Amino acid sequence: MVRVSVIIPCYNREHLLGETLDSLHGQTYPHWEAIVVDDHSQDDSLEVAQHYAHLDGRIRVVSRQGDHKGGNICRNQGLALARGEYVIFLDSDDLLSLTCLQHRVVALDNAPDCGFGVYQTELFTHAIGDRQVLWNAYTETNDLHRFLSLDTVWLTTGPIWKKQVLTQLGGFDDDVLSFQDWALAVRALVAGIKYFKEPFRDNFHRFQYDGVNTIYAVACSHLEHLKSHGKLFEKIFHGLQAAGLLDHEIRCRVAGLFWWLATLWRAQGNIPAADGIWHKAKNLGLCSRREYLEGRLILRLYSIRGGGRVARLIQRFWPSQYTRVFSEHLTKAPVGRTEPDTVSSARPRTDDLSHQAQIEPIS
């Protein structure tokens, strides 16, 4: 009996995928399946996944179909194959605590009116406990407002979803090059799907493993990603508009998305593209004509010696949501007292849970 499907997109993770699958194999809850969707890896990731599938029949391995590649494509293909009523997305270098599935399935069973539940994520680099921070903190601020200011409350592995809800949402957006999990969360919140959050960390995200946050660096600098952001933000605007949610607060936060993107284009030295993004915000009614003209001036001031000071003076009269994105909690919230029971990991623990029993990796 399969109650929960764990979908794992994979690309060139041969040296980390085994640890991820070990954390899944050791779950105290038995009624799961894993679907590893290999994105035509250039290393031995596919062979590693097939080895685990041979040892544990609950693990299925498929290769990504079609010409387009990417994590969202793989997740959607895994979702189409999922047999469980619940779904969790697990990246191929992240880990689950031993009781993750058991706790989540019981919690969602006990919340029949909810479409998903959310759990906190601890960051680590090489071994769990080496950073001692959460991905983000829960606050009293409205979650949709936080997401619209790029203050992403939860990561990809944080939620457990009802499969029918994901189907209703259409899964991940295949056209989005980055911010895929952000976009899915925003669409779920805009759709008004009821959910719960638990202040319990039961999953672990490998962060800055190569010394830098490579994914974020790509999202903020590669031109194709910047173009993708513009299309995505406009989609989000129209979704909010269709749902009747465009009040003053949300308009200001969406304007902040467009302004953030305009500053990224400016950082690439492409002032016409930056102007175009900010002009789109004006055309959508997100900023006033005065703010639009001031924004065009500000985009040029930063290339002039001393211009930054003038730009900051102008922005003092703008709504704070235009320029205040992310948050002080993002990747900086200290790990609290709520502890997972244990972690199924091949690596030795270095934090205060190191005294608890570990499982042996399957081999």
XYZ file of C-alpha atoms in Angstrom:
363
model
C 0.000 0.000 0.000
C 1.438 3.353 -1.050
C 0.221 6.364 0.897
C 2.932 8.892 0.047
C 5.027 9.355 -3.088
C 8.467 10.973 -2.743
C 9.575 12.517 -6.029
C 13.303 13.047 -6.524
C 14.628 14.891 -9.600
C 18.288 14.121 -10.148
C 21.095 15.524 -12.271
C 24.776 14.709 -11.703
C 24.459 13.769 -8.027
C 26.212 10.396 -7.956
C 28.279 11.323 -4.878
C 25.270 12.604 -2.865
C 22.239 10.670 -4.117
C 23.039 7.582 -2.036
C 22.895 9.567 1.191
C 19.529 11.009 0.175
C 18.129 7.550 -0.605
C 19.538 6.192 2.666
C 17.542 8.831 4.539
C 14.437 7.641 2.721
C 15.127 3.920 3.081
C 15.403 4.288 6.858
C 11.973 5.865 7.379
C 9.921 4.498 10.262
C 6.861 4.780 8.018
C 6.800 1.931 5.460
C 4.014 2.862 3.033
C 5.952 5.043 0.622
C 7.311 4.938 -2.876
C 10.163 6.954 -4.321
C 10.302 8.027 -7.951
C 13.780 9.120 -9.024
C 13.565 11.049 -12.298
C 17.044 11.270 -13.785
C 17.528 14.340 -15.971
C 19.972 12.532 -18.294
C 22.888 12.837 -15.872
C 26.418 12.863 -17.290
C 27.835 10.961 -14.312
C 26.770 7.663 -12.702
C 23.680 9.037 -10.936
C 21.368 6.773 -12.922
C 23.394 3.686 -11.991
C 23.388 4.692 -8.300
C 19.603 5.117 -8.371
C 19.113 1.794 -10.148
C 21.287 0.055 -7.552
C 19.049 1.352 -4.771
C 15.932 0.374 -6.722
C 17.291 -3.162 -7.004
C 17.725 -3.336 -3.223
C 14.404 -1.686 -2.308
C 11.392 -2.305 -4.532
C 9.696 0.850 -3.278
C 12.175 2.900 -5.327
C 11.446 3.411 -9.024
C 13.870 5.013 -11.463
C 12.916 6.663 -14.743
C 14.684 8.943 -17.195
C 13.245 12.315 -18.039
C 11.170 12.238 -21.208
C 11.110 14.901 -23.917
C 13.571 17.510 -25.113
C 13.207 20.003 -22.262
C 15.205 19.476 -19.079
C 15.142 20.857 -15.548
C 13.967 20.074 -12.052
C 10.394 21.247 -12.609
C 10.059 19.051 -15.729
C 11.312 16.052 -13.752
C 9.024 16.752 -10.795
C 5.990 16.959 -13.039
C 6.876 13.693 -14.738
C 7.298 12.076 -11.336
C 3.952 13.511 -10.233
C 2.256 11.928 -13.252
C 3.618 8.531 -12.153
C 2.839 8.940 -8.436
C 0.491 6.383 -6.884
C 0.271 7.891 -3.397
C -2.494 10.192 -2.237
C 0.193 12.391 -0.683
C 3.332 13.779 -2.346
C 6.667 15.112 -1.088
C 9.334 16.590 -3.348
C 12.879 15.762 -2.224
C 15.971 17.168 -3.912
C 18.672 14.633 -4.701
C 21.174 16.089 -2.214
C 18.811 16.749 0.713
C 17.854 14.540 3.669
C 14.830 13.561 5.754
C 14.655 12.811 9.469
C 13.753 9.199 10.261
C 10.190 9.983 11.327
C 9.498 12.602 8.649
C 7.019 10.570 6.609
C 5.309 9.027 9.614
C 4.699 12.371 11.287
C 3.598 14.144 8.118
C 1.158 11.465 6.952
C -0.523 11.322 10.360
C -0.739 15.122 10.530
C -2.322 15.454 7.094
C -4.671 12.552 7.819
C -5.838 14.546 10.845
C -6.417 17.694 8.756
C -8.852 16.540 6.059
C -9.800 20.122 5.151
C -6.182 21.034 4.343
C -4.516 20.587 0.978
C -0.976 20.596 2.341
C 1.082 20.929 5.501
C 4.411 22.707 5.971
C 7.497 21.816 8.029
C 10.695 23.676 8.734
C 13.974 22.990 6.968
C 17.419 23.066 8.565
C 20.377 24.100 6.423
C 23.654 22.214 6.333
C 26.654 22.106 4.028
C 28.562 18.864 4.558
C 27.080 17.324 7.705
C 23.823 18.009 9.515
C 24.427 20.481 12.303
C 27.342 22.322 10.700
C 25.280 25.491 10.133
C 22.658 25.417 12.935
C 20.190 27.646 11.086
C 16.766 27.156 9.545
C 15.861 28.088 5.996
C 13.442 30.659 7.391
C 11.436 31.503 10.507
C 7.694 31.523 10.938
C 6.398 35.007 11.720
C 3.043 36.700 12.214
C 3.247 38.323 8.778
C 0.847 36.978 6.152
C 2.599 34.181 4.227
C 1.448 35.426 0.824
C 2.798 38.867 1.615
C 6.131 37.335 2.601
C 6.401 35.246 -0.557
C 5.579 38.262 -2.712
C 8.551 40.031 -1.127
C 10.772 37.013 -1.959
C 10.826 36.097 1.722
C 10.264 32.418 0.878
C 8.717 30.853 3.978
C 9.325 27.216 3.001
C 11.491 25.275 0.577
C 10.640 22.498 -1.877
C 10.831 19.664 0.666
C 9.033 21.608 3.397
C 5.439 20.699 2.396
C 3.538 17.438 2.166
C 0.849 17.813 -0.502
C -2.364 16.067 -1.348
C -1.793 14.841 -4.878
C -5.198 16.096 -6.008
C -4.231 19.617 -4.923
C -1.035 19.502 -6.972
C -3.044 18.247 -9.930
C -5.512 21.107 -9.429
C -2.621 23.594 -9.419
C -1.092 22.042 -12.524
C 2.133 21.043 -10.778
C 5.288 23.045 -11.363
C 5.448 25.638 -14.117
C 7.526 24.049 -16.904
C 8.399 27.484 -18.321
C 10.069 28.760 -15.140
C 13.864 28.438 -15.114
C 14.296 29.215 -11.402
C 12.092 30.110 -8.398
C 9.981 27.032 -9.251
C 9.059 26.181 -5.654
C 8.402 29.877 -4.916
C 5.992 30.038 -7.850
C 4.138 26.874 -6.783
C 3.734 28.155 -3.226
C 2.426 31.527 -4.437
C -0.117 29.845 -6.720
C -1.303 27.645 -3.852
C -1.734 30.664 -1.578
C -3.497 32.684 -4.282
C -5.850 29.735 -4.870
C -6.822 29.901 -1.191
C -5.906 26.286 -0.445
C -6.093 25.688 3.277
C -2.892 24.464 4.923
C -1.145 24.148 8.259
C 2.396 24.857 9.456
C 4.228 22.979 12.181
C 7.285 24.442 13.946
C 9.151 21.182 13.519
C 12.250 20.660 11.397
C 12.171 17.279 9.731
C 14.162 17.860 6.538
C 17.643 19.128 5.794
C 18.721 21.206 2.802
C 22.315 21.157 1.565
C 23.235 24.839 1.247
C 26.285 26.410 -0.436
C 27.886 22.996 -0.854
C 30.260 24.295 -3.530
C 31.179 27.373 -1.514
C 28.581 29.668 -3.083
C 24.842 29.644 -3.510
C 25.168 28.628 -7.160
C 21.448 28.401 -7.928
C 20.774 31.876 -6.556
C 23.782 33.310 -8.399
C 22.479 31.893 -11.672
C 18.956 33.167 -10.980
C 20.282 36.675 -10.401
C 22.702 36.951 -13.295
C 21.957 34.668 -16.257
C 20.000 36.568 -18.875
C 17.612 33.717 -19.674
C 16.711 33.478 -15.996
C 16.105 37.227 -15.769
C 13.777 37.008 -18.773
C 12.017 34.060 -17.120
C 11.502 36.108 -13.943
C 9.774 38.848 -15.896
C 7.304 36.411 -17.438
C 6.749 34.714 -14.083
C 6.074 37.952 -12.191
C 3.561 39.015 -14.806
C 1.812 35.628 -14.493
C 1.680 36.087 -10.728
C 0.184 39.554 -11.161
C -2.593 38.249 -13.420
C -3.275 35.370 -11.027
C -3.666 37.793 -8.133
C -5.867 40.030 -10.261
C -8.136 37.136 -11.273
C -8.456 36.120 -7.613
C -9.448 39.661 -6.577
C -6.445 39.988 -4.262
C -4.814 43.144 -5.623
C -5.233 45.402 -2.608
C -2.764 48.215 -1.869
C -0.409 46.019 0.162
C -0.146 43.314 -2.479
C 0.241 45.844 -5.307
C 3.197 47.371 -3.483
C 4.819 43.980 -2.897
C 4.384 42.932 -6.532
C 5.836 46.287 -7.583
C 8.792 45.340 -5.387
C 9.271 42.171 -7.458
C 9.481 44.199 -10.663
C 11.805 46.764 -9.093
C 14.111 44.005 -7.786
C 14.263 42.544 -11.294
C 14.951 45.966 -12.786
C 17.934 46.355 -10.447
C 19.256 42.952 -11.570
C 19.122 44.090 -15.194
C 20.907 47.305 -14.186
C 23.609 45.225 -12.487
C 24.141 43.490 -15.833
C 24.639 46.886 -17.461
C 21.407 46.598 -19.450
C 19.586 49.833 -18.640
C 17.039 49.468 -21.500
C 15.938 46.090 -20.117
C 15.755 47.554 -16.601
C 13.626 50.425 -17.928
C 11.406 47.936 -19.726
C 10.692 45.961 -16.552
C 9.847 49.087 -14.558
C 7.707 50.368 -17.441
C 5.787 47.069 -17.310
C 5.118 47.699 -13.607
C 3.708 51.121 -14.465
C 1.519 49.694 -17.237
C 0.132 47.103 -14.823
C -0.811 49.876 -12.406
C 1.725 48.845 -9.769
C 3.502 52.177 -9.469
C 2.585 55.790 -10.148
C 3.913 57.821 -13.055
C 6.073 59.827 -10.639
C 7.569 56.636 -9.174
C 8.146 55.298 -12.659
C 10.073 58.415 -13.707
C 12.009 58.416 -10.423
C 12.835 54.760 -10.953
C 14.288 55.458 -14.396
C 16.418 58.195 -12.842
C 17.555 55.938 -10.004
C 18.637 53.206 -12.429
C 21.043 55.707 -13.974
C 22.207 57.364 -10.771
C 23.957 54.247 -9.519
C 26.386 54.444 -12.440
C 27.393 57.991 -11.461
C 29.839 58.757 -8.684
C 27.820 59.806 -5.639
C 24.603 58.912 -7.395
C 23.738 56.186 -4.923
C 23.233 58.727 -2.164
C 20.785 60.711 -4.300
C 18.988 57.506 -5.283
C 18.537 56.536 -1.638
C 17.141 59.984 -0.842
C 14.543 59.607 -3.602
C 13.585 56.125 -2.436
C 12.884 57.385 1.083
C 9.531 58.571 -0.283
C 8.682 55.257 -1.945
C 6.577 52.546 -0.268
C 8.982 50.387 1.726
C 7.696 47.251 -0.028
C 9.326 48.422 -3.273
C 12.839 48.101 -1.927
C 12.493 45.735 1.042
C 12.736 42.180 -0.300
C 13.903 38.968 1.380
C 14.105 39.244 5.193
C 16.414 39.168 8.169
C 15.268 35.608 8.886
C 16.063 34.048 5.501
C 18.932 31.533 5.960
C 19.699 33.152 9.332
C 17.065 31.856 11.777
C 18.797 29.872 14.558
C 17.721 26.278 15.083
C 15.236 26.183 17.963
C 14.562 23.599 20.612
C 12.174 21.480 18.553
C 14.231 18.503 17.464
C 13.576 15.681 15.008
C 13.795 12.184 16.470
C 16.821 11.244 14.389
C 18.233 11.519 10.928
C 18.877 8.700 8.535
C 22.217 9.740 7.115
C 25.406 7.983 6.154
C 27.462 10.896 7.470
C 28.208 11.249 11.199
C 26.182 13.870 13.028
C 27.952 16.858 14.536
C 25.103 18.575 16.370
C 23.350 17.874 19.681
C 21.508 14.884 18.211
C 24.718 12.941 17.647
C 23.994 10.602 20.555
C 20.923 9.184 18.838
C 21.007 5.960 16.845
C 21.813 5.998 13.154
C 20.764 3.493 10.524
C 23.224 1.841 8.224
C 23.017 2.866 4.565
C 21.804 0.165 2.227
C 24.583 -1.149 0.021
